[in-house]
C-alpha cells in the first residue's frame, strides 16, 4: 500500500521516549520549554507556546484576541473543519470566504473585502497544502480594518515567513502532518503580553504551573481567567524535539517529490491540472491535483485503492457539512465548491520514492 502520508519514526523517537520515562517527570516541564524554544528559533521569532493540538491552539488564540459572541470571523471554507469549529466554540460567527480559483486554492482577498462588516473582528487564513498565502497583503488588509490576523499553519511548520506578520500562527503535529508529536500543536505569537495570556489559558487560567510548585518556586496559585487543560506533555515534546531536527530536510524532500509529480503529470496526463505555480513558496504538505471535469472521482479512488494507492480529498467544503448547513443555510462559494468536486490528493511524504510516483502517475493515466 502506498499511503497518503506516513510519519518518519525510528530509534531517535524511541530513545527520546525512554529518556522521558527514565527522568520520572511526564507532564509539561523542561522538554516542553525546550521544544518551544527550538521551534521559535527555527522560525526566527521570540515566542512559541506548545499545546496539545492545533485545534486547541486556534481556540486559545481567538479567545486571547478577545473574539466573543456576536463577532464575525472571516475564514476559508476550503479547510479542515477545526479551522471553523474554534469560531463556534466562542459563539462567534464564521463568515466563509471563497478561494481565488482552481489554480490558486487560497482564501480570496477580494471576497474577504466584500464580506467585511462592522462586526468583523478577525480573519483566519490557511496555507492550503503548505502553499503560502501572501502574508504582506493580508497584513495590510487586517491592519487597515483593525482586525486580528490568525494563521492556521497546520500544513507548514518550518516554512519561512509564517508567523512573522500575523497576530498568531498555529501549527499541528498530528501524525499525518509534516512533523509529528502524535497529537500536539504550537502557537507562534509576536506580542509577549498575548503570549503570556495564551500560556495561562492553556492551563486553567492559573497563575503558576505544577512544575513551579513541585520545585518549591510557588506554593499556591490564583485563577484570573477562564482557561482549559490544553497542555502538551513531556513524551510528546520529546518526540517533537527529535523530529524538529529533521523537519527542513523532510520539507525539501517533499518539494523535490512534488517536482517529479509535476513533470510526470505534465508529460503523461496533461488533462490533469496541478494547482499553484511551480515556484510558489511551500512546505509541500499535500499533493493536490485537479481531475478533468468529466472524470468519475469516486470510481477512480476505488480503483486506485484496489491497486494499493491511497488517495483523499482536501477538502469537503466546511459550509456544506450538515451541522454548518443547519447553522448557516444558503452559503454559496462557487470556486470552493468547484475545486472540491475536482480535487484529488495523491500520496506525498518524505519516504515516498521516484519509482512509486512513476507507478502512481502511470496508473492515473491508464485509468483516466
Ligand atoms: C490537521 C489540521 C488542523 C487540526 O490539527 P490538530 O492538531 O489535529 O488539532 C487544523 N487545520 C488544518 C488545516 C489541519 O490540516
Coordinates of C-alpha atoms and ligand atoms in Angstrom, one line a residue:
X1 CA 0.0 0.0 0.0
X2 CA 1.3 3.5 -0.9
X3 CA -0.2 5.6 1.8
X4 CA -1.2 9.2 1.5
X5 CA 1.1 10.2 4.4
X6 CA 3.4 8.4 6.7
X7 CA 5.3 9.7 9.7
X8 CA 9.1 9.1 9.8
X9 CA 9.7 7.2 13.1
X10 CA 12.6 5.3 14.5
X11 CA 15.3 4.9 17.0
X12 CA 15.5 8.7 17.7
X13 CA 11.9 8.8 18.8
X14 CA 12.3 5.6 20.9
X15 CA 15.3 6.9 22.7
X16 CA 13.6 10.3 23.3
X17 CA 10.6 8.5 24.9
X18 CA 12.8 6.2 27.1
X19 CA 14.7 9.3 28.3
X20 CA 11.5 10.9 29.5
X21 CA 10.3 7.8 31.3
X22 CA 13.7 7.4 33.0
X23 CA 13.5 11.1 34.1
X24 CA 10.4 10.3 36.2
X25 CA 8.6 13.5 35.0
X26 CA 5.9 13.1 32.4
X27 CA 3.8 16.3 32.3
X28 CA 4.6 19.7 31.0
X29 CA 8.2 20.6 32.1
X30 CA 11.7 21.2 30.7
X31 CA 11.2 19.3 27.5
X32 CA 8.1 21.3 26.5
X33 CA 10.0 24.5 27.2
X34 CA 12.9 23.3 25.1
X35 CA 10.6 22.3 22.3
X36 CA 9.1 25.8 22.4
X37 CA 12.5 27.5 22.3
X38 CA 13.7 25.3 19.4
X39 CA 10.5 25.9 17.4
X40 CA 10.7 29.7 18.0
X41 CA 14.4 29.6 16.9
X42 CA 13.6 27.7 13.7
X43 CA 11.0 30.4 12.8
X44 CA 13.2 33.3 13.9
X45 CA 10.6 34.5 16.4
X46 CA 10.5 35.3 20.1
X47 CA 7.6 33.4 21.5
X48 CA 6.2 29.9 20.9
X49 CA 3.7 28.2 23.1
X50 CA 3.2 24.4 22.9
X51 CA -0.4 23.0 23.1
X52 CA -2.0 19.6 22.8
X53 CA -3.3 20.2 19.3
X54 CA -3.6 22.8 16.6
X55 CA -7.3 23.0 17.3
X56 CA -6.8 24.0 20.9
X57 CA -4.2 26.4 19.8
X58 CA -6.6 28.2 17.4
X59 CA -9.2 28.2 20.2
X60 CA -6.8 29.9 22.6
X61 CA -5.6 32.5 20.1
X62 CA -9.1 33.6 19.2
X63 CA -10.1 33.8 22.9
X64 CA -7.0 35.7 23.9
X65 CA -7.6 38.1 21.0
X66 CA -11.0 38.8 22.5
X67 CA -13.3 37.1 20.0
X68 CA -16.7 36.6 21.6
X69 CA -20.4 36.1 21.0
X70 CA -21.8 38.1 18.1
X71 CA -18.4 38.7 16.5
X72 CA -17.8 37.7 12.9
X73 CA -14.6 35.9 11.8
X74 CA -13.6 35.5 8.1
X75 CA -12.5 32.0 7.4
X76 CA -11.9 29.8 4.3
X77 CA -14.4 27.0 3.8
X78 CA -11.7 25.0 2.0
X79 CA -10.0 23.8 5.1
X80 CA -10.2 21.2 7.8
X81 CA -13.4 21.7 9.9
X82 CA -11.4 22.6 13.1
X83 CA -10.4 25.9 11.5
X84 CA -14.1 27.0 11.7
X85 CA -15.2 24.9 14.7
X86 CA -13.0 27.1 17.0
X87 CA -15.1 30.1 16.0
X88 CA -18.2 28.3 17.1
X89 CA -16.6 27.4 20.5
X90 CA -16.6 31.1 21.2
X91 CA -20.2 31.6 19.9
X92 CA -18.8 33.9 17.2
X93 CA -19.9 33.6 13.6
X94 CA -17.8 32.1 10.8
X95 CA -18.1 34.1 7.5
X96 CA -17.0 31.8 4.8
X97 CA -14.7 33.2 2.2
X98 CA -14.2 31.7 -1.3
X99 CA -10.8 30.7 -2.8
X100 CA -9.1 32.7 -5.5
X101 CA -9.6 29.9 -8.1
X102 CA -8.8 26.4 -9.1
X103 CA -5.1 27.2 -9.8
X104 CA -4.8 29.1 -6.6
X105 CA -7.0 27.5 -3.9
X106 CA -6.1 30.1 -1.2
X107 CA -8.5 32.4 0.6
X108 CA -9.5 35.3 -1.7
X109 CA -8.7 38.8 -0.6
X110 CA -11.3 40.3 -2.9
X111 CA -14.1 38.1 -1.5
X112 CA -12.9 38.9 2.1
X113 CA -13.1 42.6 1.4
X114 CA -16.7 42.2 0.2
X115 CA -17.7 40.2 3.3
X116 CA -16.1 42.5 5.9
X117 CA -18.6 44.3 8.1
X118 CA -18.5 46.4 11.3
X119 CA -18.8 43.1 13.2
X120 CA -15.7 41.5 11.6
X121 CA -13.1 41.1 14.4
X122 CA -10.7 38.6 12.9
X123 CA -9.6 36.7 9.8
X124 CA -8.1 33.2 9.8
X125 CA -6.1 32.4 6.7
X126 CA -4.9 28.9 5.9
X127 CA -1.8 27.9 3.9
X128 CA -3.5 25.2 1.9
X129 CA -1.3 22.2 1.3
X130 CA 1.6 24.2 2.7
X131 CA 1.5 26.8 -0.1
X132 CA 1.9 30.2 1.5
X133 CA -0.8 32.9 1.2
X134 CA 0.5 36.4 0.5
X135 CA 1.1 37.5 4.1
X136 CA 2.0 41.1 3.2
X137 CA -1.4 41.8 1.6
X138 CA -3.3 40.1 4.4
X139 CA -1.4 42.0 7.0
X140 CA -2.3 45.3 5.2
X141 CA -6.0 44.2 5.0
X142 CA -6.2 43.4 8.7
X143 CA -4.2 46.4 9.8
X144 CA -6.4 48.8 7.8
X145 CA -9.6 47.4 9.3
X146 CA -8.1 47.0 12.8
X147 CA -9.0 43.3 12.9
X148 CA -6.9 40.3 14.1
X149 CA -5.0 38.1 11.7
X150 CA -4.5 34.5 12.6
X151 CA -2.8 31.9 10.5
X152 CA -3.9 28.2 10.5
X153 CA -0.4 27.0 9.7
X154 CA -1.2 23.3 10.3
X155 CA 0.4 22.5 6.9
X156 CA 3.6 24.5 7.1
X157 CA 5.9 24.0 10.1
X158 CA 9.4 25.3 9.0
X159 CA 8.1 27.5 6.2
X160 CA 9.9 30.8 6.1
X161 CA 7.8 33.9 6.8
X162 CA 4.9 32.2 8.6
X163 CA 4.1 33.9 11.9
X164 CA 6.2 36.9 11.1
X165 CA 3.4 39.4 10.4
X166 CA 0.2 38.0 11.9
X167 CA -1.0 38.1 15.5
X168 CA -0.6 34.4 15.8
X169 CA 0.2 31.3 13.7
X170 CA -0.8 27.8 14.8
X171 CA 0.9 24.6 13.8
X172 CA -0.3 21.0 14.0
X173 CA 1.9 17.9 14.9
X174 CA -0.9 15.4 14.2
X175 CA 0.6 12.2 12.8
X176 CA -0.2 13.0 9.2
X177 CA 1.4 16.4 9.2
X178 CA 5.0 17.4 8.0
X179 CA 6.3 16.6 11.5
X180 CA 4.6 14.9 14.4
X181 CA 4.4 14.5 18.2
X182 CA 1.4 12.1 17.9
X183 CA -1.0 14.7 19.0
X184 CA 0.3 18.3 19.5
X185 CA 0.5 21.8 18.3
X186 CA 2.5 25.0 18.6
X187 CA 1.5 28.7 18.6
X188 CA 3.8 31.5 17.4
X189 CA 2.8 34.9 18.9
X190 CA 4.6 38.2 18.2
X191 CA 3.2 40.1 21.2
X192 CA 4.6 38.9 24.6
X193 CA 1.6 40.0 26.6
X194 CA -0.7 37.9 24.3
X195 CA 1.8 35.0 24.6
X196 CA 1.6 35.3 28.4
X197 CA -2.3 35.2 28.3
X198 CA -2.2 32.2 26.0
X199 CA 0.1 30.4 28.4
X200 CA -2.3 31.0 31.2
X201 CA -5.4 29.9 29.2
X202 CA -3.5 26.7 28.3
X203 CA -3.6 25.7 32.0
X204 CA -7.0 26.7 33.5
X205 CA -6.1 30.4 33.7
X206 CA -3.8 29.6 36.6
X207 CA -1.0 31.9 37.6
X208 CA 1.6 29.2 38.4
X209 CA 2.2 25.7 36.9
X210 CA 2.6 22.3 38.6
X211 CA 6.4 22.2 37.9
X212 CA 6.9 25.5 39.7
X213 CA 5.1 24.3 42.8
X214 CA 6.9 20.9 42.6
X215 CA 10.2 22.8 42.7
X216 CA 9.1 25.0 45.5
X217 CA 9.1 28.1 43.4
X218 CA 5.4 28.7 44.2
X219 CA 3.1 27.4 46.9
X220 CA -0.3 28.4 45.7
X221 CA -2.0 30.0 42.7
X222 CA -4.7 32.3 41.6
X223 CA -7.1 31.9 38.7
X224 CA -7.5 35.1 36.7
X225 CA -9.4 34.0 33.6
X226 CA -11.4 31.0 32.3
X227 CA -8.9 28.6 30.8
X228 CA -8.6 25.0 29.7
X229 CA -6.3 22.0 30.0
X230 CA -4.6 22.3 26.6
X231 CA -1.1 21.4 27.8
X232 CA 1.4 19.3 25.9
X233 CA 3.3 16.6 27.9
X234 CA 7.0 15.7 28.0
X235 CA 6.6 12.5 26.0
X236 CA 5.1 14.3 23.1
X237 CA 7.5 17.2 23.4
X238 CA 10.4 14.7 23.3
X239 CA 9.1 13.2 20.0
X240 CA 8.5 16.7 18.6
X241 CA 12.0 17.8 19.5
X242 CA 13.6 14.8 17.8
X243 CA 11.5 15.4 14.7
X244 CA 12.3 19.1 14.6
X245 CA 16.0 18.4 13.8
X246 CA 15.0 16.8 10.5
X247 CA 11.9 18.9 9.5
X248 CA 13.7 21.2 7.0
X249 CA 15.2 18.2 5.2
X250 CA 11.8 16.5 5.0
X251 CA 10.3 19.7 3.6
X252 CA 12.9 19.8 0.9
X253 CA 12.3 16.2 0.1
X254 CA 8.6 16.9 -0.2
X255 CA 9.3 19.7 -2.7
X256 CA 11.6 17.5 -4.8
X257 CA 8.9 14.8 -4.9
X258 CA 6.3 17.4 -5.9
X259 CA 8.6 18.5 -8.8
X260 CA 8.8 14.9 -10.0
X261 CA 5.0 14.6 -9.8
X262 CA 4.5 17.8 -11.8
X263 CA 6.9 16.8 -14.5
X264 CA 5.4 13.3 -15.0
X265 CA 1.8 14.5 -14.9
X266 CA 2.6 17.2 -17.5
X267 CA 4.2 14.6 -19.7
X268 CA 1.7 11.7 -19.3
X269 CA -1.6 13.1 -18.3
X270 CA -1.8 16.8 -19.5
X271 CA -5.6 16.9 -18.9
X272 CA -4.8 16.8 -15.1
X273 CA -4.1 20.3 -13.7
X274 CA -1.8 20.8 -10.8
X275 CA -2.7 23.9 -8.7
X276 CA -0.1 26.6 -7.9
X277 CA 2.9 27.9 -9.8
X278 CA 5.9 25.6 -9.6
X279 CA 7.9 28.2 -7.7
X280 CA 5.2 29.1 -5.1
X281 CA 6.8 29.1 -1.6
X282 CA 5.7 25.9 0.1
X283 CA 6.3 23.2 2.7
X284 CA 4.7 20.8 0.2
X285 CA 2.3 19.2 2.8
X286 CA -0.2 17.9 0.2
X287 CA 0.0 16.9 -3.5
X288 CA -3.4 18.1 -4.8
X289 CA -4.4 17.6 -8.5
X290 CA -7.5 18.7 -10.4
X291 CA -9.1 16.0 -12.4
X292 CA -10.7 16.7 -15.8
X293 CA -14.4 17.7 -15.1
X294 CA -15.7 14.6 -16.8
X295 CA -13.8 12.1 -14.6
X296 CA -15.7 9.9 -12.1
X297 CA -13.6 10.7 -9.0
X298 CA -15.2 8.1 -6.7
X299 CA -14.7 5.3 -9.2
X300 CA -11.1 6.5 -9.7
X301 CA -10.4 6.5 -6.0
X302 CA -11.9 3.0 -5.6
X303 CA -9.7 1.6 -8.4
X304 CA -6.6 3.2 -7.1
X305 CA -7.3 1.8 -3.6
X306 CA -7.6 -1.7 -5.1
X307 CA -4.2 -1.0 -6.8
X308 CA -2.7 -0.2 -3.4
X309 CA -2.7 3.6 -3.8
X310 CA -4.4 5.7 -1.1
X311 CA -5.9 9.0 -2.1
X312 CA -8.1 11.6 -0.4
X313 CA -9.9 14.9 -0.9
X314 CA -8.8 18.2 0.6
X315 CA -11.3 19.3 1.5
X316 CA -15.1 18.7 1.5
X317 CA -16.1 22.4 2.0
X318 CA -17.0 23.2 5.6
X319 CA -20.1 25.2 4.7
X320 CA -21.6 22.0 3.1
X321 CA -21.5 19.9 6.2
X322 CA -24.9 19.1 7.8
X323 CA -24.0 21.0 11.0
X324 CA -23.0 24.1 9.1
X325 CA -25.9 24.0 6.7
X326 CA -28.2 23.9 9.7
X327 CA -26.5 26.8 11.4
X328 CA -25.7 28.9 8.3
X329 CA -28.0 27.9 5.5
X330 CA -27.7 29.2 2.0
X331 CA -23.9 29.9 1.8
X332 CA -22.6 29.6 -1.8
X333 CA -19.0 29.6 -2.7
X334 CA -18.7 28.8 -6.3
X335 CA -14.9 28.4 -6.7
X336 CA -14.6 26.4 -3.5
X337 CA -17.4 24.0 -4.5
X338 CA -16.0 23.5 -8.0
X339 CA -12.5 22.9 -6.7
X340 CA -13.6 20.4 -4.1
X341 CA -15.5 18.4 -6.7
X342 CA -12.5 18.1 -9.0
X343 CA -9.7 17.9 -6.4
X344 CA -7.9 14.6 -5.6
X345 CA -4.9 14.4 -3.2
X346 CA -2.1 12.0 -4.1
X347 CA 0.4 10.3 -1.7
X348 CA 3.2 12.6 -0.5
X349 CA 5.7 12.1 2.3
X350 CA 9.5 12.0 2.7
X351 CA 9.7 8.2 2.5
X352 CA 8.0 8.1 -1.0
X353 CA 10.4 7.5 -3.9
X354 CA 10.5 8.3 -7.6
X355 CA 9.5 4.9 -8.8
X356 CA 6.4 4.9 -6.6
X357 CA 5.5 8.3 -8.1
X358 CA 6.0 6.9 -11.6
X359 CA 3.7 4.0 -10.7
X360 CA 1.0 6.3 -9.4
X361 CA 1.1 8.6 -12.5
X362 CA 1.1 5.5 -14.8
X363 CA -2.0 4.1 -13.1
X364 CA -3.7 7.5 -13.1
X365 CA -3.0 7.9 -16.8
X366 CA -4.3 4.3 -17.7
X367 CA -7.4 4.6 -15.6
X368 CA -8.4 8.0 -16.9
Ligands
LIG1 C1 -4.8 19.0 10.9 C2 -5.4 20.3 10.8 C3 -5.9 21.0 11.9 C4 -6.1 20.4 13.2 O1 -4.9 20.0 13.8 P1 -5.0 19.1 15.2 O2 -3.6 19.2 15.7 O3 -5.4 17.7 14.8 O4 -5.9 19.8 16.1 C5 -6.4 22.3 11.7 N1 -6.3 22.9 10.5 C6 -5.8 22.3 9.4 C7 -5.8 23.0 8.1 C8 -5.4 21.0 9.5 O5 -4.9 20.3 8.4

